[in-house]
Coordinates of C-alpha atoms and ligand atoms in Angstrom, one line a residue:
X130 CA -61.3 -16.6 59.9
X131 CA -59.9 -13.6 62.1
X132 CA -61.0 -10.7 61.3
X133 CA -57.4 -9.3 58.8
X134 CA -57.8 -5.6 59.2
X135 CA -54.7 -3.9 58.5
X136 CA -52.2 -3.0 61.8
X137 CA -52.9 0.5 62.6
X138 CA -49.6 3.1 63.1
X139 CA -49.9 3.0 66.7
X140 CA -49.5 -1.1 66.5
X141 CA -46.8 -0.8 63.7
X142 CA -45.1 2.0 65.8
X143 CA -45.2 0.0 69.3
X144 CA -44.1 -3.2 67.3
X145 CA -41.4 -1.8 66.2
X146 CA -41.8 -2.3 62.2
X147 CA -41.4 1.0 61.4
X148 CA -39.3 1.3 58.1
X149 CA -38.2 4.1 55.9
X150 CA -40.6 2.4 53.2
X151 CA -43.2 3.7 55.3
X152 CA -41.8 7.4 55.3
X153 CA -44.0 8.4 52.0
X154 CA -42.6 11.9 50.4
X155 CA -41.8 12.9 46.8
X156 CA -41.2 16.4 47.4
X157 CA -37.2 17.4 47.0
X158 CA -37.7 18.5 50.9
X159 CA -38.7 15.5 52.8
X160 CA -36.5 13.3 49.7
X161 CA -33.3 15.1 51.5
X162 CA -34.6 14.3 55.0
X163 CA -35.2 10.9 54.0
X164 CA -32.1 10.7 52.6
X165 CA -29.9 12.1 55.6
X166 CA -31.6 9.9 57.8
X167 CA -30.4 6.8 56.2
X168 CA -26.7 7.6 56.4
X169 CA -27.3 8.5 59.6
X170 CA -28.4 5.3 60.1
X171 CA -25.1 3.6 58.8
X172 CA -23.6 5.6 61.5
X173 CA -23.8 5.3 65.1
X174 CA -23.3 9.0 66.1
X175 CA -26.0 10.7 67.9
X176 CA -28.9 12.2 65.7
X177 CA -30.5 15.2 66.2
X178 CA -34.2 15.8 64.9
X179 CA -35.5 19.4 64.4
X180 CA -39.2 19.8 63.4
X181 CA -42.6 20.9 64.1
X182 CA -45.1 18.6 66.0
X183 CA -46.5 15.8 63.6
X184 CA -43.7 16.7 60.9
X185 CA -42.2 12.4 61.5
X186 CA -39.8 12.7 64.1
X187 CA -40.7 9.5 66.2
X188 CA -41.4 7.7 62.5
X189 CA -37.8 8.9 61.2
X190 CA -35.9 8.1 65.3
X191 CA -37.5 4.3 64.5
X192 CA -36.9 4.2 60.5
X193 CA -33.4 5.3 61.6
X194 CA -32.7 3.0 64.3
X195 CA -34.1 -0.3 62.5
X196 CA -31.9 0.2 59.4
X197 CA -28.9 0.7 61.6
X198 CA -26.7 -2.1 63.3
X199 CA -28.6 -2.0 66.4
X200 CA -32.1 -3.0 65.6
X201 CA -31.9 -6.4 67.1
X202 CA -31.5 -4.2 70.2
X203 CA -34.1 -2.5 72.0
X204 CA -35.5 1.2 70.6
X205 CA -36.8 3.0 73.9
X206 CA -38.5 6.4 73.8
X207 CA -38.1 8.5 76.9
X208 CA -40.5 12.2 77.0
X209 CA -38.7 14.8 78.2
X210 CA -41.3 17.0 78.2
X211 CA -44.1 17.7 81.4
X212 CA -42.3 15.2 83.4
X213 CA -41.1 16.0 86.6
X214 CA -37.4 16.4 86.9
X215 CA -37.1 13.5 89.8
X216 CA -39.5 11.3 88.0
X217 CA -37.6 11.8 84.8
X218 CA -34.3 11.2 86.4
X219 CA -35.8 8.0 87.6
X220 CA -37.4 6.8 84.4
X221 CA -33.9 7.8 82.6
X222 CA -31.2 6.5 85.1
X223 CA -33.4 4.3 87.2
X224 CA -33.2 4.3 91.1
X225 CA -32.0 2.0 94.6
X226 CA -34.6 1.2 97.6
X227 CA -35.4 4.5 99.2
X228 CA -33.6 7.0 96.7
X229 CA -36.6 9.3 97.3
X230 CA -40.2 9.1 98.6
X231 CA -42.1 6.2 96.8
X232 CA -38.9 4.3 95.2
X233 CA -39.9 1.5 97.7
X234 CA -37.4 -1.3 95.8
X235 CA -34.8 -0.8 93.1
X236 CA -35.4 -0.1 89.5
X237 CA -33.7 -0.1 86.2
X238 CA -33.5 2.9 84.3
X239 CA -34.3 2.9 80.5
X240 CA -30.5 3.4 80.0
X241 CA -30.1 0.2 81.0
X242 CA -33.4 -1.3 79.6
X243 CA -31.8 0.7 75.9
X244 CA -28.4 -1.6 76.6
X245 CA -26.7 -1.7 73.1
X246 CA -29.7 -0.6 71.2
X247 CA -31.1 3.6 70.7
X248 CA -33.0 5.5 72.8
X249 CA -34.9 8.3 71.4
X250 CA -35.1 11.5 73.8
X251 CA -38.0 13.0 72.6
X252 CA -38.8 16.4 72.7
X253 CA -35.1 16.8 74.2
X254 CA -35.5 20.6 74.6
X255 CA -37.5 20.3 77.9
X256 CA -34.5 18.5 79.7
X257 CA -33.7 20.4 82.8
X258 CA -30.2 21.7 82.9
X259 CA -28.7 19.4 85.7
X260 CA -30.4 16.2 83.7
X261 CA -28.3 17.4 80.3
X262 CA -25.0 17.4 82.4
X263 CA -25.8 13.8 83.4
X264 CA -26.7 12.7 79.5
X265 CA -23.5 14.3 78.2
X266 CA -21.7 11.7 80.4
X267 CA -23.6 9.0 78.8
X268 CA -23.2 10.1 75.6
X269 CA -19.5 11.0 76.0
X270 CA -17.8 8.2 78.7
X271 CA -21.1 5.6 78.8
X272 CA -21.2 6.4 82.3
X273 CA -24.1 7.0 84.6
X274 CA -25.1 6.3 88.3
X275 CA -28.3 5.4 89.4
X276 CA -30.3 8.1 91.7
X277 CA -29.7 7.1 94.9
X278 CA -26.7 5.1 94.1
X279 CA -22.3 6.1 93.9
X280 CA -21.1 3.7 91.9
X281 CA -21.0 4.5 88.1
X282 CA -22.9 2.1 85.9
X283 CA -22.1 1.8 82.0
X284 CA -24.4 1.6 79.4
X285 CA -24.0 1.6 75.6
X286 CA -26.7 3.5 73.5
X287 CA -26.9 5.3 70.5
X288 CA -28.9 8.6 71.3
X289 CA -31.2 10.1 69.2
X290 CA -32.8 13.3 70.4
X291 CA -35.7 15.3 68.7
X292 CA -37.1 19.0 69.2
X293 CA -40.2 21.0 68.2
X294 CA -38.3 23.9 69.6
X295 CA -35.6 26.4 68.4
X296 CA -32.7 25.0 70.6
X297 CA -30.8 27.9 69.5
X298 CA -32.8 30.5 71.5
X299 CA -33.0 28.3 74.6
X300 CA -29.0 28.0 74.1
X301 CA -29.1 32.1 73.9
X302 CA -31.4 32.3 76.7
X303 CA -29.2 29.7 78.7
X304 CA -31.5 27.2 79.2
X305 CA -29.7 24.3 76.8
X306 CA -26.2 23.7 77.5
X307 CA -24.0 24.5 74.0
X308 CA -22.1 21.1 75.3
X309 CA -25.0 18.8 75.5
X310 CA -26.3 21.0 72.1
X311 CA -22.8 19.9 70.2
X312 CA -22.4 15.9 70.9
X313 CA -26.7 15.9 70.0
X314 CA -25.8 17.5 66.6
X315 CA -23.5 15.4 65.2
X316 CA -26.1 14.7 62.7
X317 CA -28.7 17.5 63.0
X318 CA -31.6 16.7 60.5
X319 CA -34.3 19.2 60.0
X320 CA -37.8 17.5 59.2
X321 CA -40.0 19.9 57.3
X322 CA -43.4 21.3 57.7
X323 CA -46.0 19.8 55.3
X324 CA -46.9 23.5 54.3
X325 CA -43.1 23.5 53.2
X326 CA -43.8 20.7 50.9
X327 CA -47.1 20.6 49.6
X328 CA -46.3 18.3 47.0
X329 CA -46.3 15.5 49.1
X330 CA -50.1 16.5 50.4
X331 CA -51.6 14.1 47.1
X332 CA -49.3 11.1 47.7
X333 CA -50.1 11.3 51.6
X334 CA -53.8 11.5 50.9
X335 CA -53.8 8.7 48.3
X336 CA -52.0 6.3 51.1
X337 CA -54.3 7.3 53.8
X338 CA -57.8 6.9 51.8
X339 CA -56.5 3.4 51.1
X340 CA -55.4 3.2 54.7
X341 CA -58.7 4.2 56.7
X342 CA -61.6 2.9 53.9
X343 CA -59.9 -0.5 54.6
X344 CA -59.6 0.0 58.4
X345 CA -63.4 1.8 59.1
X346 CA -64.1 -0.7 56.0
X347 CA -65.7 1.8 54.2
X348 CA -65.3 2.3 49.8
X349 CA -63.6 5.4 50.0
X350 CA -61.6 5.7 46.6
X351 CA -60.7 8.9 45.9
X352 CA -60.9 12.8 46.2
X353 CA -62.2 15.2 43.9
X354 CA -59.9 17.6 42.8
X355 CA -61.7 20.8 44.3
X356 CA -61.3 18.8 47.5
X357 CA -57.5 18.0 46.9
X358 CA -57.0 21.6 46.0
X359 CA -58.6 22.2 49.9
X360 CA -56.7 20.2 51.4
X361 CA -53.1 21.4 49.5
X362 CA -53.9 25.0 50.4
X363 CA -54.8 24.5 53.9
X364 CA -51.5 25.6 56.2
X365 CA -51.5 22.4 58.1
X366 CA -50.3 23.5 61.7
X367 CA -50.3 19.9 63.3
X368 CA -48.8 18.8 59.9
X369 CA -49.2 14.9 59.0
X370 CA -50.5 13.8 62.2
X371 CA -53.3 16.8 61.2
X372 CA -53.9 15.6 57.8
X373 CA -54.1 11.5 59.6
X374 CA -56.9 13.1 61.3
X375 CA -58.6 15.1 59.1
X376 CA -58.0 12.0 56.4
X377 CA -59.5 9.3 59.1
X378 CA -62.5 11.7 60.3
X379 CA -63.4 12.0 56.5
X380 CA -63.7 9.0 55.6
X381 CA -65.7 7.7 58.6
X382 CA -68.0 10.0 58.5
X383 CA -69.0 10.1 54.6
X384 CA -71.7 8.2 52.3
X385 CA -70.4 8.5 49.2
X386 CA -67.1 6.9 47.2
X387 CA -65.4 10.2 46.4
X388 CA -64.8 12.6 49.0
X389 CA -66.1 16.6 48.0
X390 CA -65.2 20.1 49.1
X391 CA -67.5 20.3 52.0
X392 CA -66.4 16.8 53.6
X393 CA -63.1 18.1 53.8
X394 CA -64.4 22.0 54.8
X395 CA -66.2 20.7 57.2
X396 CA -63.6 18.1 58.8
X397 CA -60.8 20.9 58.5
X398 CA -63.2 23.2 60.9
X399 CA -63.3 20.5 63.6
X400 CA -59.6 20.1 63.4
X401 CA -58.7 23.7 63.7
X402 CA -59.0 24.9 67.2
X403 CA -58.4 28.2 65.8
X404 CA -61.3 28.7 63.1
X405 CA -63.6 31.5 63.5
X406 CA -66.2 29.2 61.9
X407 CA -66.4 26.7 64.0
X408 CA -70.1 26.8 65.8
X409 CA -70.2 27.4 69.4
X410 CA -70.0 23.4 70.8
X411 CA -71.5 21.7 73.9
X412 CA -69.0 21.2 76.6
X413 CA -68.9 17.2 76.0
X414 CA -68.3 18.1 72.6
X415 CA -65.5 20.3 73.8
X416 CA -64.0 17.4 75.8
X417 CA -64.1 15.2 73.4
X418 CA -62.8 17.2 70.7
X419 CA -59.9 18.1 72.9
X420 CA -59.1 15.0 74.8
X421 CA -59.5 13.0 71.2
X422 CA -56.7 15.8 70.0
X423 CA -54.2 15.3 72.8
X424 CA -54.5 11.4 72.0
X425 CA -53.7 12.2 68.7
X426 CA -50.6 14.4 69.3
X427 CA -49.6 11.7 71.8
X428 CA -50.1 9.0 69.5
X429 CA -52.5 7.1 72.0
X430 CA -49.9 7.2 74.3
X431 CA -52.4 7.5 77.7
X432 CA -49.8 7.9 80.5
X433 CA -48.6 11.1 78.1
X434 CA -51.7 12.6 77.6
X435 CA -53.3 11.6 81.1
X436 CA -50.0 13.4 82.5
X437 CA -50.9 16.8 79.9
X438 CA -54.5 16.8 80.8
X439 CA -54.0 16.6 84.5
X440 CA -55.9 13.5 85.5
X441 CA -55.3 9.4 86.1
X442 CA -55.0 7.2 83.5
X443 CA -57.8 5.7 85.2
X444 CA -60.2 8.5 85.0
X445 CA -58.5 9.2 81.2
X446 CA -59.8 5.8 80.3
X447 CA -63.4 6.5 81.7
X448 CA -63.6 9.7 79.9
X449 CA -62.8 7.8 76.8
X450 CA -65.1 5.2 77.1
X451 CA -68.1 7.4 78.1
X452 CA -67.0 9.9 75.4
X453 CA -67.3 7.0 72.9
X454 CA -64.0 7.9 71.4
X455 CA -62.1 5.5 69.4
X456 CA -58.2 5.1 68.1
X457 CA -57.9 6.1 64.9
X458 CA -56.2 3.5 62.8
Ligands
ADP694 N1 -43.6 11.1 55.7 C1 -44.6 10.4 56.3 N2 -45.2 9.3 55.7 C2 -46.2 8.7 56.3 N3 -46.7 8.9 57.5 C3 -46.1 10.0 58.2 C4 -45.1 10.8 57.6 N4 -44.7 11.7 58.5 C5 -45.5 11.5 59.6 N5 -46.3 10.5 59.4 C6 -47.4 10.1 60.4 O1 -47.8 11.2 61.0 C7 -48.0 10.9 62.4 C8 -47.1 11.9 63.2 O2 -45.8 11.5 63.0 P1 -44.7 11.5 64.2 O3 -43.5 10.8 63.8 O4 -45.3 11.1 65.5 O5 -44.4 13.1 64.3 P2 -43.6 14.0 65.4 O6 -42.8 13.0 66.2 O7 -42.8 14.9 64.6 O8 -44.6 14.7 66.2 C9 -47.7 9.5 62.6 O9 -48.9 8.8 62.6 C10 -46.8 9.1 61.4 O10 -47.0 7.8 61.0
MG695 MG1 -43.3 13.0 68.3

């Protein structure tokens, strides 16, 4: 019999299965997100996201898209952010034999691989000025042209774009375009902080015990309430993608059924760069502490974090392996 562990998010999320069942919140904040997100997925107008890192963004771009008339069609996710500007021209708009050094045969864009279904322009505040100009064209007249290439190609997507920064002061500061800012905010949707909505800490908790005691196939079944009172006071700066963390490295690294106080102290330390209490590490420690946290903020995407950590996705994946550091479920 196969072994039936439960699909982790990373699975669900590249599968595409992502529904708003899966978008847990009680709190009136994320109830109002939740709901603005589903009309604006019975419209085809582009979205904007607005939140901190970890807040659901990516969860709410796919929730939107495969409630709306185009999930039969492709969802493609495009980072705007640490790319370079030809490369991200390239990935976007796709390139003819010779456009630049390297293109050495033509290639589709993922505005043509998106073709009738979403794509999600993540992190859409990083976009270079002379790239926006170009998307306000697709968004607009469904026109683009491929680098290298004079003829105008059209493509039909529905664009969702999300931020983790204050678009307003890049607009002041001139480095967004107002145009580009106005057709993205058609339906601007602002994704609150988990400090903002404690309430929703318990619920969360509840569904990731069940989630990692069955995945790490552990007996995990509950938290005691000085623990619970931890983890609701605790400010939460990577919000839910944190608390994933912080819920995940719990549970895999108690004995007992219930988790305490000092499980969750003690897991909070490690996952707060910024804690005056954490003890002075070794430097493989150090590495794998921080290459396990850009994973996490990348969602295991390794061509994302091997481009933030500076190295090959080659020598990311020998790091991993000889770090002994696993995907979280
Ligand atoms: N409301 C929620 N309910 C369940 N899981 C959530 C919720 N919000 C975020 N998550 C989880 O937290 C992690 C980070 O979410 P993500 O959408 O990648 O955040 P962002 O794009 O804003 O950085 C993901 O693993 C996601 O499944
Ligand atoms: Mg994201």
């Amino acid at each position: 019999m196969p072994d039936q562990k439960p699909l982790s998010f990373s699975e669900i999320y590249r599968s595409g299965l992502v529904s708003f069942d899966m978008i847990l919140g009680v709190s009136k904040a994320m109830l109002d997100t939740i709901s603005q997100a589903k009309s604006a997925a019975l419209s085809d107008a582009p979205v904007l996201l607005v939140g901190e890192t970890g807040t659901g963004k990516n969860i709410l771009a796919q929730a939107i898209h495969n409630a709306g008339g185009r999930s039969k069609r492709p969802f493609c996710e495009v980072n705007c952010g640490g790319l370079h500007e030809m490369l991200q021209e390239s990935e976007l708009f796709g390139h003819t034999r010779g456009a630049f050094t390297g293109a050495d045969k033509d290639r589709d864009g993922l505005l043509m691989l998106a073709q009738g279904g979403t794509l999600f322009l993540n992190e859409v505040g990083d976009i270079p000025a002379s790239t926006q100009k170009k998307l306000i064209d697709v968004i607009e007249y469904k026109k683009f042209r491929k680098l290298g290439q004079d003829i105008e190609s059209t493509t039909n997507i529905r664009a969702i774009a999300g931020t983790n920064r204050d678009l307003d002061s890049l607009r002041a500061k001139g480095e967004f375009r107002d145009d580009f800012y106005y057709r993205l905010n058609c339906f601007r949707i602002e994704v609150p902080a988990l400090r903002k909505r404690k309430d929703d800490i318990p619920v969360l908790v509840d569904s990731l015990l069940r989630e990692f005691s069955a995945r790490e196939s552990k007996n995990v079944s509950g938290v005691s309430p000085k623990a619970m009172s931890v983890l609701v006071d605790y400010d939460w700066p990577g919000n839910v993608r944190q608390l994933r963390f912080v819920i995940w490295r719990t549970v895999a690294t108690v004995d007992s059924e219930m988790i305490e106080e000092e499980h969750v102290v003690e897991t909070l330390e490690l996952s707060d760069a910024k804690s005056p209490n954490t003890p002075l590490a070794s430097l493989e420690e150090v590495e794998r502490n921080y290459i396990t946290k850009v994973l996490c903020l990348t969602n295991w995407n390794k061509t994302r974090a091997a481009e933030i950590l500076r190295i090959s996705r080659v020598g990311l994946n020998r790091r991993i392996h000889a770090l002994r550091i696993s995907e979280p479920a």
